[in-house]
Amino acid sequence: MTQIYIARHGETEGILANRMESRLDSPLTDVGLKQASALENRLEDIPFTKIYSSPSQRAARTASIIKGNR
């Protein structure tokens, strides 16, 4: 059976500035990087075959960390 996991990117500089980012592409903060690492640890025993991400820097970086590429 196929299982799908959905995750949100970590905290970004735009979130801290109370900006509606949508297509803006601010980087993850230190907290955002820690959030992504914590999610990686939580999901480490799941054998993912595919990981999909939007092309935004914040989402791609979060996905890369979850995948094990720090």
PDB file of N, CA and C in Angstrom:
ATOM      1  N   MET A   1       0.839  -1.182   0.000  1.00  0.00           N
ATOM      2  CA  MET A   1       0.000   0.000   0.000  1.00  0.00           C
ATOM      3  C   MET A   1       0.886   1.248   0.000  1.00  0.00           C
ATOM      4  N   THR A   2       0.561   2.194  -0.818  1.00  0.00           N
ATOM      5  CA  THR A   2       1.303   3.445  -0.898  1.00  0.00           C
ATOM      6  C   THR A   2       0.925   4.352   0.259  1.00  0.00           C
ATOM      7  N   GLN A   3       1.933   4.919   0.891  1.00  0.00           N
ATOM      8  CA  GLN A   3       1.710   5.908   1.942  1.00  0.00           C
ATOM      9  C   GLN A   3       2.329   7.220   1.492  1.00  0.00           C
ATOM     10  N   ILE A   4       1.633   8.298   1.766  1.00  0.00           N
ATOM     11  CA  ILE A   4       2.112   9.628   1.400  1.00  0.00           C
ATOM     12  C   ILE A   4       2.273  10.451   2.669  1.00  0.00           C
ATOM     13  N   TYR A   5       3.423  11.066   2.807  1.00  0.00           N
ATOM     14  CA  TYR A   5       3.702  11.947   3.940  1.00  0.00           C
ATOM     15  C   TYR A   5       3.815  13.367   3.403  1.00  0.00           C
ATOM     16  N   ILE A   6       3.195  14.296   4.082  1.00  0.00           N
ATOM     17  CA  ILE A   6       3.245  15.700   3.678  1.00  0.00           C
ATOM     18  C   ILE A   6       3.882  16.485   4.814  1.00  0.00           C
ATOM     19  N   ALA A   7       4.864  17.299   4.472  1.00  0.00           N
ATOM     20  CA  ALA A   7       5.550  18.102   5.479  1.00  0.00           C
ATOM     21  C   ALA A   7       5.655  19.540   4.989  1.00  0.00           C
ATOM     22  N   ARG A   8       5.666  20.435   5.912  1.00  0.00           N
ATOM     23  CA  ARG A   8       5.844  21.848   5.598  1.00  0.00           C
ATOM     24  C   ARG A   8       7.311  22.186   5.805  1.00  0.00           C
ATOM     25  N   HIS A   9       7.789  23.159   5.072  1.00  0.00           N
ATOM     26  CA  HIS A   9       9.170  23.608   5.243  1.00  0.00           C
ATOM     27  C   HIS A   9       9.363  24.199   6.639  1.00  0.00           C
ATOM     28  N   GLY A  10      10.618  24.296   7.044  1.00  0.00           N
ATOM     29  CA  GLY A  10      10.940  24.889   8.340  1.00  0.00           C
ATOM     30  C   GLY A  10      10.749  26.397   8.330  1.00  0.00           C
ATOM     31  N   GLU A  11      10.955  26.995   9.494  1.00  0.00           N
ATOM     32  CA  GLU A  11      10.809  28.441   9.658  1.00  0.00           C
ATOM     33  C   GLU A  11      11.761  29.178   8.713  1.00  0.00           C
ATOM     34  N   THR A  12      11.268  30.282   8.141  1.00  0.00           N
ATOM     35  CA  THR A  12      12.084  31.090   7.225  1.00  0.00           C
ATOM     36  C   THR A  12      12.235  32.509   7.754  1.00  0.00           C
ATOM     37  N   GLU A  13      13.159  33.231   7.155  1.00  0.00           N
ATOM     38  CA  GLU A  13      13.353  34.629   7.522  1.00  0.00           C
ATOM     39  C   GLU A  13      12.102  35.450   7.218  1.00  0.00           C
ATOM     40  N   GLY A  14      11.413  35.105   6.149  1.00  0.00           N
ATOM     41  CA  GLY A  14      10.181  35.817   5.795  1.00  0.00           C
ATOM     42  C   GLY A  14       9.082  35.639   6.826  1.00  0.00           C
ATOM     43  N   ILE A  15       8.992  34.439   7.388  1.00  0.00           N
ATOM     44  CA  ILE A  15       7.996  34.193   8.433  1.00  0.00           C
ATOM     45  C   ILE A  15       8.280  35.086   9.637  1.00  0.00           C
ATOM     46  N   LEU A  16       9.562  35.186  10.003  1.00  0.00           N
ATOM     47  CA  LEU A  16       9.931  36.031  11.141  1.00  0.00           C
ATOM     48  C   LEU A  16       9.617  37.503  10.893  1.00  0.00           C
ATOM     49  N   ALA A  17       9.681  37.920   9.632  1.00  0.00           N
ATOM     50  CA  ALA A  17       9.395  39.310   9.273  1.00  0.00           C
ATOM     51  C   ALA A  17       7.903  39.535   9.014  1.00  0.00           C
ATOM     52  N   ASN A  18       7.080  38.512   9.276  1.00  0.00           N
ATOM     53  CA  ASN A  18       5.626  38.590   9.055  1.00  0.00           C
ATOM     54  C   ASN A  18       5.270  38.914   7.609  1.00  0.00           C
ATOM     55  N   ARG A  19       6.059  38.364   6.665  1.00  0.00           N
ATOM     56  CA  ARG A  19       5.773  38.559   5.247  1.00  0.00           C
ATOM     57  C   ARG A  19       4.966  37.383   4.721  1.00  0.00           C
ATOM     58  N   MET A  20       4.064  37.676   3.815  1.00  0.00           N
ATOM     59  CA  MET A  20       3.376  36.636   3.066  1.00  0.00           C
ATOM     60  C   MET A  20       4.318  36.261   1.938  1.00  0.00           C
ATOM     61  N   GLU A  21       4.950  35.104   2.021  1.00  0.00           N
ATOM     62  CA  GLU A  21       6.018  34.779   1.093  1.00  0.00           C
ATOM     63  C   GLU A  21       5.535  34.284  -0.257  1.00  0.00           C
ATOM     64  N   SER A  22       4.630  33.378  -0.287  1.00  0.00           N
ATOM     65  CA  SER A  22       4.145  32.806  -1.531  1.00  0.00           C
ATOM     66  C   SER A  22       5.286  32.511  -2.495  1.00  0.00           C
ATOM     67  N   ARG A  23       5.556  33.389  -3.431  1.00  0.00           N
ATOM     68  CA  ARG A  23       6.616  33.161  -4.420  1.00  0.00           C
ATOM     69  C   ARG A  23       7.963  33.748  -4.001  1.00  0.00           C
ATOM     70  N   LEU A  24       7.993  34.515  -2.924  1.00  0.00           N
ATOM     71  CA  LEU A  24       9.284  34.996  -2.425  1.00  0.00           C
ATOM     72  C   LEU A  24      10.034  33.791  -1.881  1.00  0.00           C
ATOM     73  N   ASP A  25      11.327  33.859  -1.862  1.00  0.00           N
ATOM     74  CA  ASP A  25      12.096  32.671  -1.521  1.00  0.00           C
ATOM     75  C   ASP A  25      13.147  32.967  -0.459  1.00  0.00           C
ATOM     76  N   SER A  26      12.697  33.224   0.760  1.00  0.00           N
ATOM     77  CA  SER A  26      13.661  33.491   1.814  1.00  0.00           C
ATOM     78  C   SER A  26      14.193  32.178   2.384  1.00  0.00           C
ATOM     79  N   PRO A  27      15.423  32.197   2.866  1.00  0.00           N
ATOM     80  CA  PRO A  27      16.050  30.972   3.365  1.00  0.00           C
ATOM     81  C   PRO A  27      15.519  30.547   4.733  1.00  0.00           C
ATOM     82  N   LEU A  28      15.814  29.304   5.073  1.00  0.00           N
ATOM     83  CA  LEU A  28      15.474  28.802   6.398  1.00  0.00           C
ATOM     84  C   LEU A  28      16.323  29.509   7.449  1.00  0.00           C
ATOM     85  N   THR A  29      15.729  29.720   8.609  1.00  0.00           N
ATOM     86  CA  THR A  29      16.474  30.260   9.745  1.00  0.00           C
ATOM     87  C   THR A  29      17.181  29.106  10.444  1.00  0.00           C
ATOM     88  N   ASP A  30      17.954  29.416  11.468  1.00  0.00           N
ATOM     89  CA  ASP A  30      18.583  28.360  12.261  1.00  0.00           C
ATOM     90  C   ASP A  30      17.517  27.452  12.883  1.00  0.00           C
ATOM     91  N   VAL A  31      16.418  28.057  13.319  1.00  0.00           N
ATOM     92  CA  VAL A  31      15.306  27.268  13.870  1.00  0.00           C
ATOM     93  C   VAL A  31      14.715  26.377  12.783  1.00  0.00           C
ATOM     94  N   GLY A  32      14.547  26.915  11.584  1.00  0.00           N
ATOM     95  CA  GLY A  32      14.018  26.134  10.465  1.00  0.00           C
ATOM     96  C   GLY A  32      14.903  24.949  10.115  1.00  0.00           C
ATOM     97  N   LEU A  33      16.215  25.149  10.157  1.00  0.00           N
ATOM     98  CA  LEU A  33      17.150  24.051   9.910  1.00  0.00           C
ATOM     99  C   LEU A  33      17.041  22.983  10.993  1.00  0.00           C
ATOM    100  N   LYS A  34      16.874  23.418  12.234  1.00  0.00           N
ATOM    101  CA  LYS A  34      16.704  22.459  13.340  1.00  0.00           C
ATOM    102  C   LYS A  34      15.386  21.712  13.212  1.00  0.00           C
ATOM    103  N   GLN A  35      14.338  22.406  12.772  1.00  0.00           N
ATOM    104  CA  GLN A  35      13.048  21.749  12.565  1.00  0.00           C
ATOM    105  C   GLN A  35      13.150  20.675  11.496  1.00  0.00           C
ATOM    106  N   ALA A  36      13.839  20.979  10.406  1.00  0.00           N
ATOM    107  CA  ALA A  36      14.007  20.004   9.328  1.00  0.00           C
ATOM    108  C   ALA A  36      14.839  18.814   9.812  1.00  0.00           C
ATOM    109  N   SER A  37      15.869  19.065  10.590  1.00  0.00           N
ATOM    110  CA  SER A  37      16.689  17.980  11.139  1.00  0.00           C
ATOM    111  C   SER A  37      15.891  17.108  12.098  1.00  0.00           C
ATOM    112  N   ALA A  38      15.040  17.732  12.908  1.00  0.00           N
ATOM    113  CA  ALA A  38      14.191  16.974  13.830  1.00  0.00           C
ATOM    114  C   ALA A  38      13.224  16.090  13.046  1.00  0.00           C
ATOM    115  N   LEU A  39      12.698  16.599  11.948  1.00  0.00           N
ATOM    116  CA  LEU A  39      11.800  15.806  11.119  1.00  0.00           C
ATOM    117  C   LEU A  39      12.553  14.658  10.459  1.00  0.00           C
ATOM    118  N   GLU A  40      13.780  14.927  10.023  1.00  0.00           N
ATOM    119  CA  GLU A  40      14.613  13.858   9.461  1.00  0.00           C
ATOM    120  C   GLU A  40      14.781  12.731  10.484  1.00  0.00           C
ATOM    121  N   ASN A  41      15.092  13.100  11.720  1.00  0.00           N
ATOM    122  CA  ASN A  41      15.260  12.087  12.775  1.00  0.00           C
ATOM    123  C   ASN A  41      13.976  11.308  13.020  1.00  0.00           C
ATOM    124  N   ARG A  42      12.863  11.996  12.986  1.00  0.00           N
ATOM    125  CA  ARG A  42      11.573  11.344  13.233  1.00  0.00           C
ATOM    126  C   ARG A  42      11.201  10.369  12.115  1.00  0.00           C
ATOM    127  N   LEU A  43      11.644  10.670  10.894  1.00  0.00           N
ATOM    128  CA  LEU A  43      11.274   9.854   9.733  1.00  0.00           C
ATOM    129  C   LEU A  43      12.385   8.902   9.287  1.00  0.00           C
ATOM    130  N   GLU A  44      13.479   8.814  10.029  1.00  0.00           N
ATOM    131  CA  GLU A  44      14.654   8.071   9.569  1.00  0.00           C
ATOM    132  C   GLU A  44      14.412   6.587   9.309  1.00  0.00           C
ATOM    133  N   ASP A  45      13.433   5.993   9.947  1.00  0.00           N
ATOM    134  CA  ASP A  45      13.175   4.562   9.761  1.00  0.00           C
ATOM    135  C   ASP A  45      12.198   4.261   8.620  1.00  0.00           C
ATOM    136  N   ILE A  46      11.751   5.309   7.952  1.00  0.00           N
ATOM    137  CA  ILE A  46      10.809   5.116   6.849  1.00  0.00           C
ATOM    138  C   ILE A  46      11.588   5.044   5.540  1.00  0.00           C
ATOM    139  N   PRO A  47      11.442   3.950   4.787  1.00  0.00           N
ATOM    140  CA  PRO A  47      12.197   3.797   3.540  1.00  0.00           C
ATOM    141  C   PRO A  47      11.524   4.528   2.366  1.00  0.00           C
ATOM    142  N   PHE A  48      11.781   5.815   2.253  1.00  0.00           N
ATOM    143  CA  PHE A  48      11.182   6.592   1.168  1.00  0.00           C
ATOM    144  C   PHE A  48      11.769   6.166  -0.170  1.00  0.00           C
ATOM    145  N   THR A  49      10.909   6.041  -1.174  1.00  0.00           N
ATOM    146  CA  THR A  49      11.384   5.754  -2.523  1.00  0.00           C
ATOM    147  C   THR A  49      11.422   7.026  -3.373  1.00  0.00           C
ATOM    148  N   LYS A  50      10.616   7.996  -3.024  1.00  0.00           N
ATOM    149  CA  LYS A  50      10.569   9.281  -3.737  1.00  0.00           C
ATOM    150  C   LYS A  50      10.322  10.396  -2.738  1.00  0.00           C
ATOM    151  N   ILE A  51      10.926  11.532  -3.004  1.00  0.00           N
ATOM    152  CA  ILE A  51      10.643  12.747  -2.247  1.00  0.00           C
ATOM    153  C   ILE A  51      10.397  13.844  -3.269  1.00  0.00           C
ATOM    154  N   TYR A  52       9.258  14.494  -3.187  1.00  0.00           N
ATOM    155  CA  TYR A  52       8.902  15.583  -4.091  1.00  0.00           C
ATOM    156  C   TYR A  52       8.896  16.888  -3.316  1.00  0.00           C
ATOM    157  N   SER A  53       9.321  17.953  -3.964  1.00  0.00           N
ATOM    158  CA  SER A  53       9.364  19.260  -3.321  1.00  0.00           C
ATOM    159  C   SER A  53       9.073  20.326  -4.358  1.00  0.00           C
ATOM    160  N   SER A  54       8.564  21.435  -3.890  1.00  0.00           N
ATOM    161  CA  SER A  54       8.460  22.582  -4.792  1.00  0.00           C
ATOM    162  C   SER A  54       9.884  23.069  -5.062  1.00  0.00           C
ATOM    163  N   PRO A  55      10.073  23.877  -6.089  1.00  0.00           N
ATOM    164  CA  PRO A  55      11.423  24.362  -6.390  1.00  0.00           C
ATOM    165  C   PRO A  55      11.892  25.487  -5.464  1.00  0.00           C
ATOM    166  N   SER A  56      11.032  25.948  -4.565  1.00  0.00           N
ATOM    167  CA  SER A  56      11.462  27.036  -3.675  1.00  0.00           C
ATOM    168  C   SER A  56      12.629  26.574  -2.813  1.00  0.00           C
ATOM    169  N   GLN A  57      13.518  27.505  -2.524  1.00  0.00           N
ATOM    170  CA  GLN A  57      14.713  27.205  -1.732  1.00  0.00           C
ATOM    171  C   GLN A  57      14.347  26.610  -0.381  1.00  0.00           C
ATOM    172  N   ARG A  58      13.354  27.174   0.278  1.00  0.00           N
ATOM    173  CA  ARG A  58      12.984  26.714   1.627  1.00  0.00           C
ATOM    174  C   ARG A  58      12.456  25.287   1.599  1.00  0.00           C
ATOM    175  N   ALA A  59      11.630  24.961   0.617  1.00  0.00           N
ATOM    176  CA  ALA A  59      11.068  23.611   0.531  1.00  0.00           C
ATOM    177  C   ALA A  59      12.115  22.601   0.071  1.00  0.00           C
ATOM    178  N   ALA A  60      12.911  22.983  -0.921  1.00  0.00           N
ATOM    179  CA  ALA A  60      13.949  22.080  -1.427  1.00  0.00           C
ATOM    180  C   ALA A  60      14.992  21.796  -0.355  1.00  0.00           C
ATOM    181  N   ARG A  61      15.367  22.804   0.418  1.00  0.00           N
ATOM    182  CA  ARG A  61      16.357  22.609   1.493  1.00  0.00           C
ATOM    183  C   ARG A  61      15.785  21.695   2.571  1.00  0.00           C
ATOM    184  N   THR A  62      14.527  21.894   2.943  1.00  0.00           N
ATOM    185  CA  THR A  62      13.881  21.031   3.941  1.00  0.00           C
ATOM    186  C   THR A  62      13.846  19.598   3.434  1.00  0.00           C
ATOM    187  N   ALA A  63      13.460  19.393   2.183  1.00  0.00           N
ATOM    188  CA  ALA A  63      13.412  18.047   1.603  1.00  0.00           C
ATOM    189  C   ALA A  63      14.802  17.405   1.569  1.00  0.00           C
ATOM    190  N   SER A  64      15.793  18.198   1.241  1.00  0.00           N
ATOM    191  CA  SER A  64      17.168  17.680   1.189  1.00  0.00           C
ATOM    192  C   SER A  64      17.630  17.209   2.565  1.00  0.00           C
ATOM    193  N   ILE A  65      17.294  17.940   3.593  1.00  0.00           N
ATOM    194  CA  ILE A  65      17.664  17.547   4.958  1.00  0.00           C
ATOM    195  C   ILE A  65      16.928  16.274   5.350  1.00  0.00           C
ATOM    196  N   ILE A  66      15.644  16.201   5.046  1.00  0.00           N
ATOM    197  CA  ILE A  66      14.854  14.999   5.366  1.00  0.00           C
ATOM    198  C   ILE A  66      15.456  13.781   4.664  1.00  0.00           C
ATOM    199  N   LYS A  67      15.955  13.994   3.451  1.00  0.00           N
ATOM    200  CA  LYS A  67      16.556  12.926   2.670  1.00  0.00           C
ATOM    201  C   LYS A  67      17.907  12.493   3.233  1.00  0.00           C
ATOM    202  N   GLY A  68      18.473  13.299   4.112  1.00  0.00           N
ATOM    203  CA  GLY A  68      19.747  12.948   4.733  1.00  0.00           C
ATOM    204  C   GLY A  68      20.927  13.733   4.201  1.00  0.00           C
ATOM    205  N   ASN A  69      20.666  14.738   3.380  1.00  0.00           N
ATOM    206  CA  ASN A  69      21.728  15.598   2.844  1.00  0.00           C
ATOM    207  C   ASN A  69      21.749  16.906   3.603  1.00  0.00           C
ATOM    208  N   ARG A  70      22.634  17.015   4.527  1.00  0.00           N
ATOM    209  CA  ARG A  70      22.665  18.243   5.355  1.00  0.00           C
ATOM    210  C   ARG A  70      23.461  19.329   4.730  1.00  0.00           C
TER     211      ARG A  70
END
